[in-house]
XYZ file of C-alpha atoms in Angstrom:
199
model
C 0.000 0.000 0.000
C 1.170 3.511 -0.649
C 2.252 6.035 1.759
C -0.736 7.925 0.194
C -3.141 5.795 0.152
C -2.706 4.716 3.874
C -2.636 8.546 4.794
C -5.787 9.054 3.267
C -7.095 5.769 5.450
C -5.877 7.113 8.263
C -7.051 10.580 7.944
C -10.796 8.924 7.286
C -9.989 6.974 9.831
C -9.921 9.883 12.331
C -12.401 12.173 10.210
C -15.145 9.717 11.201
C -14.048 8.503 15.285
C -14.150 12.970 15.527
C -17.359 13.334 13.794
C -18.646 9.787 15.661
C -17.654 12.177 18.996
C -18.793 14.865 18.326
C -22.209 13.537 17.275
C -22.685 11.339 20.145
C -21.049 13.419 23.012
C -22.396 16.666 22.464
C -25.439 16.653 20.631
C -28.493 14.410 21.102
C -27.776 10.547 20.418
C -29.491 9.652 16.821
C -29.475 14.172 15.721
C -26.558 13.218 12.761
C -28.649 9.957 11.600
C -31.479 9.371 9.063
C -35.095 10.616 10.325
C -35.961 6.718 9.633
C -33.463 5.783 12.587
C -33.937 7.922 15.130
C -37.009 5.630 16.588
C -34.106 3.083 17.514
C -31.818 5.217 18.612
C -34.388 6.689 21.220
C -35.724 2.879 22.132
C -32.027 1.653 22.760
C -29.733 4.657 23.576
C -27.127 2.828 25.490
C -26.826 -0.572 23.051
C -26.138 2.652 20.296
C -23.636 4.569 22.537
C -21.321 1.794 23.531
C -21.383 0.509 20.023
C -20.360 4.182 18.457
C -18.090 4.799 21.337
C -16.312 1.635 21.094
C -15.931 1.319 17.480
C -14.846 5.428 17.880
C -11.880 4.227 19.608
C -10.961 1.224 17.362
C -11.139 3.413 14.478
C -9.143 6.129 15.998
C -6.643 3.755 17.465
C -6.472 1.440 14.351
C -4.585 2.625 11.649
C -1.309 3.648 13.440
C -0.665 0.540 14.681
C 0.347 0.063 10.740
C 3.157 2.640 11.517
C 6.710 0.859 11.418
C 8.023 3.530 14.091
C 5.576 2.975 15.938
C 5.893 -0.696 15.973
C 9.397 -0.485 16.772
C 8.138 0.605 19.812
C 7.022 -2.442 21.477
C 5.273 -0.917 24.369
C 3.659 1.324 22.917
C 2.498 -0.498 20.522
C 1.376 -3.415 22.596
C -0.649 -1.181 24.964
C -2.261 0.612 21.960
C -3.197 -2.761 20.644
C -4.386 -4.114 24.195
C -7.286 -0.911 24.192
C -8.052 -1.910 20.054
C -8.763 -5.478 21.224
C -10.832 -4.168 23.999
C -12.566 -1.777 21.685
C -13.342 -3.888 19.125
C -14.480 -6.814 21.632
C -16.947 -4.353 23.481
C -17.900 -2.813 19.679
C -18.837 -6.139 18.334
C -20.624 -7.381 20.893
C -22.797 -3.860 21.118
C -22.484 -3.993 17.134
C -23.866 -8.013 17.142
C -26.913 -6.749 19.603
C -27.443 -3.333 17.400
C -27.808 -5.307 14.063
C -31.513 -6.615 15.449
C -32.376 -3.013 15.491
C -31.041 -2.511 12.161
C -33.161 -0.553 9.248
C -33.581 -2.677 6.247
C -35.364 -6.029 7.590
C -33.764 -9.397 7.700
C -30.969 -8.770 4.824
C -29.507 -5.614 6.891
C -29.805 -7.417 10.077
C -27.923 -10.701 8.812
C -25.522 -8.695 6.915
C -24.160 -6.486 10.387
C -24.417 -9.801 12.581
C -22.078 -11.289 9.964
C -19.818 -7.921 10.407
C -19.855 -8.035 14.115
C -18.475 -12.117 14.075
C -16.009 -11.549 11.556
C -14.487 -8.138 13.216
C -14.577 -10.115 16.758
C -13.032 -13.752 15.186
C -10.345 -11.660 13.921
C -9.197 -9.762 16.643
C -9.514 -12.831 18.350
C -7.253 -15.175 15.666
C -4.785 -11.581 15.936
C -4.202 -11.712 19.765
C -4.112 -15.987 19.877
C -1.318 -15.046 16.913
C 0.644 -12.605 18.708
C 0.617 -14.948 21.862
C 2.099 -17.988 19.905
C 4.656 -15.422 18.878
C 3.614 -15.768 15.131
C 4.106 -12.052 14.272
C 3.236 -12.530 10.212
C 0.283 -14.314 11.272
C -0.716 -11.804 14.030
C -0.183 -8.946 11.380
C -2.492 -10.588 8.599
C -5.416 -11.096 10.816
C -4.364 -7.724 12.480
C -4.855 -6.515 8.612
C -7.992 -8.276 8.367
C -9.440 -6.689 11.798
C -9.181 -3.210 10.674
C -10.299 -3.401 6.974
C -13.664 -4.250 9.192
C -13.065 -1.604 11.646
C -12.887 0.788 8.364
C -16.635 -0.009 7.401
C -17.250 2.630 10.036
C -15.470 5.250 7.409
C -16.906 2.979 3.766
C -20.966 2.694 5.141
C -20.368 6.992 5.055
C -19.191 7.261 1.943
C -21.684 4.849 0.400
C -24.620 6.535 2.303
C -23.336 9.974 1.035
C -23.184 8.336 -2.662
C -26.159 7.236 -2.719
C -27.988 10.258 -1.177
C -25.597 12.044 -3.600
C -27.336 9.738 -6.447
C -31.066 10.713 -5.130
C -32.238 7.642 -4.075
C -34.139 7.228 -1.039
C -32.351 5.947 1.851
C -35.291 2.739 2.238
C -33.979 2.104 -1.387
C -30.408 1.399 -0.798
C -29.731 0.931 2.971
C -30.568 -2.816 3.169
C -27.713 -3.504 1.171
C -24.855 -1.553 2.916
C -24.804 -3.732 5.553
C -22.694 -5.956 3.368
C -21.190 -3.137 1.048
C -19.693 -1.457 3.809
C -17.362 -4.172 4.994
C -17.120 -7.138 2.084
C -15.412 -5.175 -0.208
C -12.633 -4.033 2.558
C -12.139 -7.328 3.239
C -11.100 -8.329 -0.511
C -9.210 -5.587 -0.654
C -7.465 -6.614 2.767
C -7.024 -10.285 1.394
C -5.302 -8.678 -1.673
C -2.963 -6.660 -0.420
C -1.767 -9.725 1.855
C -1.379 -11.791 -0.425
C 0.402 -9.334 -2.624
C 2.733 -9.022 0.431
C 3.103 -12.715 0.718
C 3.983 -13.249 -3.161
C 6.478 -10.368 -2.825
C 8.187 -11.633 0.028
């Protein structure tokens, strides 16, 4: 990956765990969301907030662990990665509970309960890596992890596309449940294996 291209990740990155913040810690919880949503943000305030504010800190924290300075820096870098485990654990277990709530019926639902499993398995498969002291492993899965971390930043852009496109949010919001995160995750598989072939 480019020095550019992961800049621009990790200035997203931090774009949306700000605007996340802001939009959950200072105005009222569901303000910055669809009209269609705010019903289940009013019903379930606290299964919302520690989803946001977990996955806030995952996506904040998340990218510069990619930094090779920084991961020179073994403590740092190991207590940095001690609070993304944490946040993504607490995240995808709010996240697994929030998909029931979901707009977009049974397709939605099923496609953010997928999410939540896969971001939790691979955090998981990342720390069980890094214990056996298998560091390539622990850095694909840790690859893996954040490319479903990101969907926080993707589901924005593809909501803002198509708004930007006029359709109506019922039309198109069923399907970003899987839009947001499945094409991260080929992208993630690519760039591994690109990594793998090279080396």
């Amino acid at each position: 990956m480019g020095k550019a291209v992961f800049w621009a990740i990790t200035v997203a990155s931090v774009a949306v765990a700000i605007y996340a913040l802001v939009g959950y810690a200072f105005l009222t919880p569901g303000q910055t969301v669809h009209p269609s949503m705010q019903a289940a943000y009013a019903e379930h305030p606290w299964r919302i907030l520690t989803h946001v504010g977990a996955s806030l800190v995952a996506l904040a924290i998340g990218p510069w662990q990619f930094i090779p300075a920084l991961r020179r820096r073994k403590a740092l870098h190991r207590g940095l990665g001690f609070a993304y485990f944490l946040a993504v654990l607490v995240g995808g277990i709010s996240g697994f509970f929030t998909a029931f709530i979901a707009q977009g019926g049974a397709i939605s639902i099923a496609g953010f309960v997928v999410l939540s499993a896969f971001w939790i398995g691979t955090a998981l498969l990342a720390l069980a890596a890094v214990k056996g002291a298998d560091y390539a492993a622990h850095e694909r899965w840790a690859i893996r992890n954040f490319s479903l971390t990101f969907a926080a930043v993707t589901i924005r852009w593809q909501l803002g596309a198509g708004f930007a496109a006029g359709r109506p949010f019922e039309d198109f919001y069923w399907m970003l449940s899987w839009t947001c995160w499945i094409p991260n995750l080929l992208v993630a598989e690519w760039l591994i294996r690109r990594r793998r072939a090279g080396a």
